[in-house]
Amino acid sequence: MSDAQTPPVNVILLGPPGVGKGTQAQILVENRGMVQLSTGDMLREAKKSGTEMGNRVAEVMARGELVTDEIVIGLIEEKLTTVKADGFIFDGFPRTLAQADALADLLKKTGQRLGVVIEMQVDDEILVQRIVGRAEQAKAAGQPVRADDNEESLKFRLMEYYKKTSPLIGYYHAKGDLKSVDAMGGIEEIATKLDEIVEQAKAA
Ligand code: AMP
């Protein structure tokens, strides 16, 4: 737990779809008691609600496009102003420069600091294999397959990533907040690297 001298560290996991952000976020939740904020999960929940907004979001997500900044910023604002945590892990947010600016404002407004941005790097080939594997695993286990876990949506999601999200790498690098890790190894190996980075950010 953090004490009064060391305010909680908030962490952004940045990287293309399928790189393992969700998996690593869950490990940080288990090991460190941090709170995961996944806009993808929140949007999938909204989708289930069957409201008009939920249905619109579902169509956009199925195509692999990004949902509007306004919607996702609203979702994150609600969490940041209502949930108390010993550090948040932002998983899949921010995805645009406008979202990054909005997050900086929200953290300031709620008296919090951004600890570190961790860029997870992986080959595109591996991504396709992971995502196709995720869909096959889910199918084999009789679980629902994500509507956007198919090759066509994946291509679109990757394109969205390179066009709209990858500029954030330069943005956070320029701010001095970026750490990059090779995310090609095993889950445990990557988790160890991430844990070290979070520990360093706590001490900073
Ligand atoms: P994810 O679970 O993070 O892969 O997100 C699944 C889908 O939700 C994305 O392909 C987008 O359609 C949408 N989404 C999730 N997070 C965001 C975000 N921060 N901004 C815009 N769209 C998002």
CSV table of C-alpha atoms and ligand atoms in Angstrom, one decimal:
chain,number,residue,atom,x,y,z
A,1,MET,CA,0.0,0.0,0.0
A,2,SER,CA,1.2,3.5,-0.6
A,3,ASP,CA,1.5,6.0,2.2
A,4,ALA,CA,0.9,9.7,2.3
A,5,GLN,CA,4.4,10.4,0.9
A,6,THR,CA,4.0,8.2,-2.1
A,7,PRO,CA,0.8,8.9,-4.0
A,8,PRO,CA,-0.5,5.9,-6.0
A,9,VAL,CA,1.1,5.3,-9.3
A,10,ASN,CA,-1.1,5.2,-12.4
A,11,VAL,CA,0.0,3.2,-15.3
A,12,ILE,CA,-1.0,3.3,-19.0
A,13,LEU,CA,-0.5,0.1,-21.0
A,14,LEU,CA,0.1,1.1,-24.6
A,15,GLY,CA,0.3,-1.3,-27.6
A,16,PRO,CA,-1.5,-2.8,-30.5
A,17,PRO,CA,-4.5,-5.1,-30.2
A,18,GLY,CA,-3.5,-8.6,-29.1
A,19,VAL,CA,-0.2,-7.5,-27.5
A,20,GLY,CA,-1.4,-8.7,-24.1
A,21,LYS,CA,-2.5,-5.5,-22.4
A,22,GLY,CA,-5.5,-7.1,-20.7
A,23,THR,CA,-3.5,-10.2,-19.5
A,24,GLN,CA,-0.8,-8.0,-18.0
A,25,ALA,CA,-3.3,-5.6,-16.5
A,26,GLN,CA,-4.9,-8.6,-14.7
A,27,ILE,CA,-1.6,-9.7,-13.3
A,28,LEU,CA,-0.9,-6.2,-11.9
A,29,VAL,CA,-4.4,-6.3,-10.4
A,30,GLU,CA,-3.7,-9.6,-8.7
A,31,ASN,CA,-0.1,-8.8,-7.5
A,32,ARG,CA,-0.5,-5.1,-6.6
A,33,GLY,CA,-4.1,-4.6,-5.9
A,34,MET,CA,-4.4,-1.9,-8.6
A,35,VAL,CA,-7.6,-1.3,-10.5
A,36,GLN,CA,-7.9,-2.1,-14.2
A,37,LEU,CA,-9.8,0.4,-16.3
A,38,SER,CA,-10.4,-1.2,-19.7
A,39,THR,CA,-12.5,1.0,-22.0
A,40,GLY,CA,-12.9,-2.1,-24.3
A,41,ASP,CA,-14.5,-4.0,-21.3
A,42,MET,CA,-16.7,-1.0,-20.4
A,43,LEU,CA,-17.9,-0.6,-24.0
A,44,ARG,CA,-18.7,-4.4,-24.3
A,45,GLU,CA,-20.8,-3.9,-21.1
A,46,ALA,CA,-22.6,-0.9,-22.7
A,47,LYS,CA,-23.2,-3.1,-25.8
A,48,LYS,CA,-25.0,-5.6,-23.6
A,49,SER,CA,-27.3,-2.9,-22.3
A,50,GLY,CA,-29.2,-2.9,-25.6
A,51,THR,CA,-29.7,0.9,-25.4
A,52,GLU,CA,-29.4,3.0,-28.6
A,53,MET,CA,-25.9,4.1,-27.6
A,54,GLY,CA,-25.0,0.4,-26.9
A,55,ASN,CA,-26.2,-0.6,-30.3
A,56,ARG,CA,-24.3,2.1,-32.1
A,57,VAL,CA,-21.1,1.3,-30.2
A,58,ALA,CA,-21.5,-2.4,-31.1
A,59,GLU,CA,-21.5,-1.7,-34.8
A,60,VAL,CA,-18.4,0.5,-34.6
A,61,MET,CA,-16.6,-2.0,-32.5
A,62,ALA,CA,-17.5,-4.9,-34.7
A,63,ARG,CA,-15.9,-3.1,-37.7
A,64,GLY,CA,-12.7,-2.5,-35.6
A,65,GLU,CA,-13.1,1.3,-35.7
A,66,LEU,CA,-12.6,3.5,-32.7
A,67,VAL,CA,-15.6,4.7,-30.7
A,68,THR,CA,-15.8,8.5,-30.4
A,69,ASP,CA,-13.5,10.3,-27.9
A,70,GLU,CA,-16.5,11.8,-26.2
A,71,ILE,CA,-17.9,8.4,-25.2
A,72,VAL,CA,-14.7,6.9,-23.9
A,73,ILE,CA,-13.6,10.0,-22.1
A,74,GLY,CA,-17.0,10.1,-20.4
A,75,LEU,CA,-16.6,6.5,-19.3
A,76,ILE,CA,-13.1,7.2,-17.8
A,77,GLU,CA,-14.2,10.4,-16.2
A,78,GLU,CA,-17.0,8.6,-14.4
A,79,LYS,CA,-14.5,6.0,-13.0
A,80,LEU,CA,-11.8,8.5,-12.0
A,81,THR,CA,-14.3,10.6,-10.1
A,82,THR,CA,-16.0,7.8,-8.3
A,83,VAL,CA,-13.5,4.9,-7.7
A,84,LYS,CA,-10.7,5.1,-5.2
A,85,ALA,CA,-7.7,3.0,-6.0
A,86,ASP,CA,-4.1,2.3,-5.1
A,87,GLY,CA,-3.3,3.0,-8.7
A,88,PHE,CA,-5.2,2.6,-11.9
A,89,ILE,CA,-4.0,0.6,-14.9
A,90,PHE,CA,-5.3,2.1,-18.1
A,91,ASP,CA,-5.8,-0.7,-20.6
A,92,GLY,CA,-6.8,0.4,-24.1
A,93,PHE,CA,-7.1,4.1,-23.1
A,94,PRO,CA,-6.0,6.6,-24.2
A,95,ARG,CA,-6.1,5.7,-27.9
A,96,THR,CA,-5.9,9.2,-29.4
A,97,LEU,CA,-4.1,12.4,-28.7
A,98,ALA,CA,-7.4,14.0,-27.6
A,99,GLN,CA,-7.9,11.2,-25.1
A,100,ALA,CA,-4.4,11.6,-23.8
A,101,ASP,CA,-5.0,15.3,-23.2
A,102,ALA,CA,-8.3,14.6,-21.6
A,103,LEU,CA,-6.7,12.1,-19.3
A,104,ALA,CA,-4.0,14.5,-18.3
A,105,ASP,CA,-6.7,17.1,-17.4
A,106,LEU,CA,-8.8,14.5,-15.5
A,107,LEU,CA,-5.8,13.3,-13.4
A,108,LYS,CA,-4.9,16.9,-12.6
A,109,LYS,CA,-8.5,17.7,-11.7
A,110,THR,CA,-8.7,14.6,-9.4
A,111,GLY,CA,-5.3,15.4,-7.8
A,112,GLN,CA,-3.5,12.3,-9.2
A,113,ARG,CA,-0.3,11.7,-11.1
A,114,LEU,CA,0.4,9.6,-14.1
A,115,GLY,CA,3.2,7.3,-13.1
A,116,VAL,CA,4.4,5.7,-16.3
A,117,VAL,CA,3.4,4.7,-19.8
A,118,ILE,CA,4.5,1.2,-20.8
A,119,GLU,CA,4.7,0.6,-24.5
A,120,MET,CA,4.4,-3.2,-25.2
A,121,GLN,CA,6.2,-4.0,-28.5
A,122,VAL,CA,5.5,-7.1,-30.6
A,123,ASP,CA,5.7,-8.2,-34.3
A,124,ASP,CA,2.5,-7.8,-36.3
A,125,GLU,CA,2.7,-11.4,-37.4
A,126,ILE,CA,2.5,-12.6,-33.8
A,127,LEU,CA,-0.5,-10.4,-33.1
A,128,VAL,CA,-2.5,-12.0,-35.8
A,129,GLN,CA,-1.6,-15.5,-34.5
A,130,ARG,CA,-2.5,-14.4,-30.9
A,131,ILE,CA,-5.9,-13.0,-31.9
A,132,VAL,CA,-6.8,-15.9,-34.1
A,133,GLY,CA,-5.7,-18.2,-31.3
A,134,ARG,CA,-7.8,-16.3,-28.8
A,135,ALA,CA,-10.9,-16.8,-31.0
A,136,GLU,CA,-10.1,-20.5,-31.5
A,137,GLN,CA,-9.6,-21.0,-27.7
A,138,ALA,CA,-12.9,-19.3,-26.9
A,139,LYS,CA,-14.7,-21.4,-29.5
A,140,ALA,CA,-13.2,-24.6,-28.2
A,141,ALA,CA,-14.2,-23.8,-24.6
A,142,GLY,CA,-17.8,-23.0,-25.8
A,143,GLN,CA,-17.3,-19.4,-24.8
A,144,PRO,CA,-18.5,-16.5,-27.0
A,145,VAL,CA,-16.0,-15.2,-29.5
A,146,ARG,CA,-15.5,-11.5,-29.6
A,147,ALA,CA,-17.2,-10.0,-32.6
A,148,ASP,CA,-14.1,-8.2,-33.6
A,149,ASP,CA,-11.7,-11.2,-33.3
A,150,ASN,CA,-11.6,-12.0,-37.0
A,151,GLU,CA,-9.0,-11.2,-39.6
A,152,GLU,CA,-10.9,-8.4,-41.3
A,153,SER,CA,-11.6,-6.4,-38.1
A,154,LEU,CA,-8.1,-7.1,-36.9
A,155,LYS,CA,-6.7,-5.5,-40.0
A,156,PHE,CA,-8.8,-2.5,-39.3
A,157,ARG,CA,-7.9,-2.4,-35.7
A,158,LEU,CA,-4.2,-2.5,-36.5
A,159,MET,CA,-4.7,0.3,-39.0
A,160,GLU,CA,-6.6,2.4,-36.4
A,161,TYR,CA,-3.7,1.7,-34.0
A,162,TYR,CA,-1.0,2.9,-36.3
A,163,LYS,CA,-3.0,5.9,-37.5
A,164,LYS,CA,-4.4,7.2,-34.3
A,165,THR,CA,-2.8,5.5,-31.3
A,166,SER,CA,0.9,5.1,-32.2
A,167,PRO,CA,1.5,8.9,-32.2
A,168,LEU,CA,1.0,8.6,-28.4
A,169,ILE,CA,4.4,6.8,-28.3
A,170,GLY,CA,6.1,10.0,-29.4
A,171,TYR,CA,3.8,12.2,-27.2
A,172,TYR,CA,4.7,10.3,-24.0
A,173,HIS,CA,8.3,9.9,-24.9
A,174,ALA,CA,8.5,13.7,-25.3
A,175,LYS,CA,6.9,14.1,-21.9
A,176,GLY,CA,9.5,11.7,-20.4
A,177,ASP,CA,6.8,9.2,-19.3
A,178,LEU,CA,7.5,6.4,-21.7
A,179,LYS,CA,9.1,3.0,-21.1
A,180,SER,CA,9.2,0.4,-23.8
A,181,VAL,CA,9.3,-3.3,-23.3
A,182,ASP,CA,9.7,-6.3,-25.6
A,183,ALA,CA,6.4,-8.1,-25.3
A,184,MET,CA,7.4,-11.1,-27.4
A,185,GLY,CA,8.3,-13.5,-24.5
A,186,GLY,CA,6.2,-15.5,-22.2
A,187,ILE,CA,3.5,-14.0,-20.0
A,188,GLU,CA,5.5,-14.4,-16.7
A,189,GLU,CA,8.6,-13.0,-18.2
A,190,ILE,CA,6.8,-9.9,-19.5
A,191,ALA,CA,4.9,-9.6,-16.1
A,192,THR,CA,8.3,-9.4,-14.3
A,193,LYS,CA,9.5,-6.6,-16.6
A,194,LEU,CA,6.3,-4.7,-16.1
A,195,ASP,CA,6.4,-5.1,-12.4
A,196,GLU,CA,10.0,-3.7,-12.2
A,197,ILE,CA,8.9,-0.7,-14.2
A,198,VAL,CA,5.9,0.0,-11.9
A,199,GLU,CA,8.2,-0.4,-8.9
A,200,GLN,CA,10.6,2.2,-10.3
A,201,ALA,CA,7.8,4.5,-11.1
A,202,LYS,CA,6.6,4.2,-7.5
A,203,ALA,CA,10.0,5.2,-6.2
A,204,ALA,CA,10.4,8.1,-8.6
B,1,AMP,P1,-10.1,-3.5,-26.8
B,1,AMP,O1,-10.9,-4.5,-25.9
B,1,AMP,O2,-9.2,-2.6,-26.0
B,1,AMP,O3,-9.3,-4.2,-27.9
B,1,AMP,O4,-11.2,-2.6,-27.5
B,1,AMP,C1,-12.1,-3.2,-28.4
B,1,AMP,C2,-12.8,-2.1,-29.2
B,1,AMP,O5,-13.4,-1.1,-28.3
B,1,AMP,C3,-11.9,-1.2,-30.0
B,1,AMP,O6,-11.6,-1.8,-31.3
B,1,AMP,C4,-12.7,0.0,-30.2
B,1,AMP,O7,-13.7,-0.2,-31.1
B,1,AMP,C5,-13.3,0.2,-28.9
B,1,AMP,N1,-12.5,1.0,-27.9
B,1,AMP,C6,-11.9,0.5,-26.8
B,1,AMP,N2,-11.2,1.5,-26.2
B,1,AMP,C7,-11.3,2.6,-26.9
B,1,AMP,C8,-10.8,3.9,-26.8
B,1,AMP,N3,-10.0,4.3,-25.8
B,1,AMP,N4,-11.2,4.8,-27.8
B,1,AMP,C9,-12.0,4.4,-28.8
B,1,AMP,N5,-12.5,3.2,-29.0
B,1,AMP,C10,-12.1,2.3,-28.0
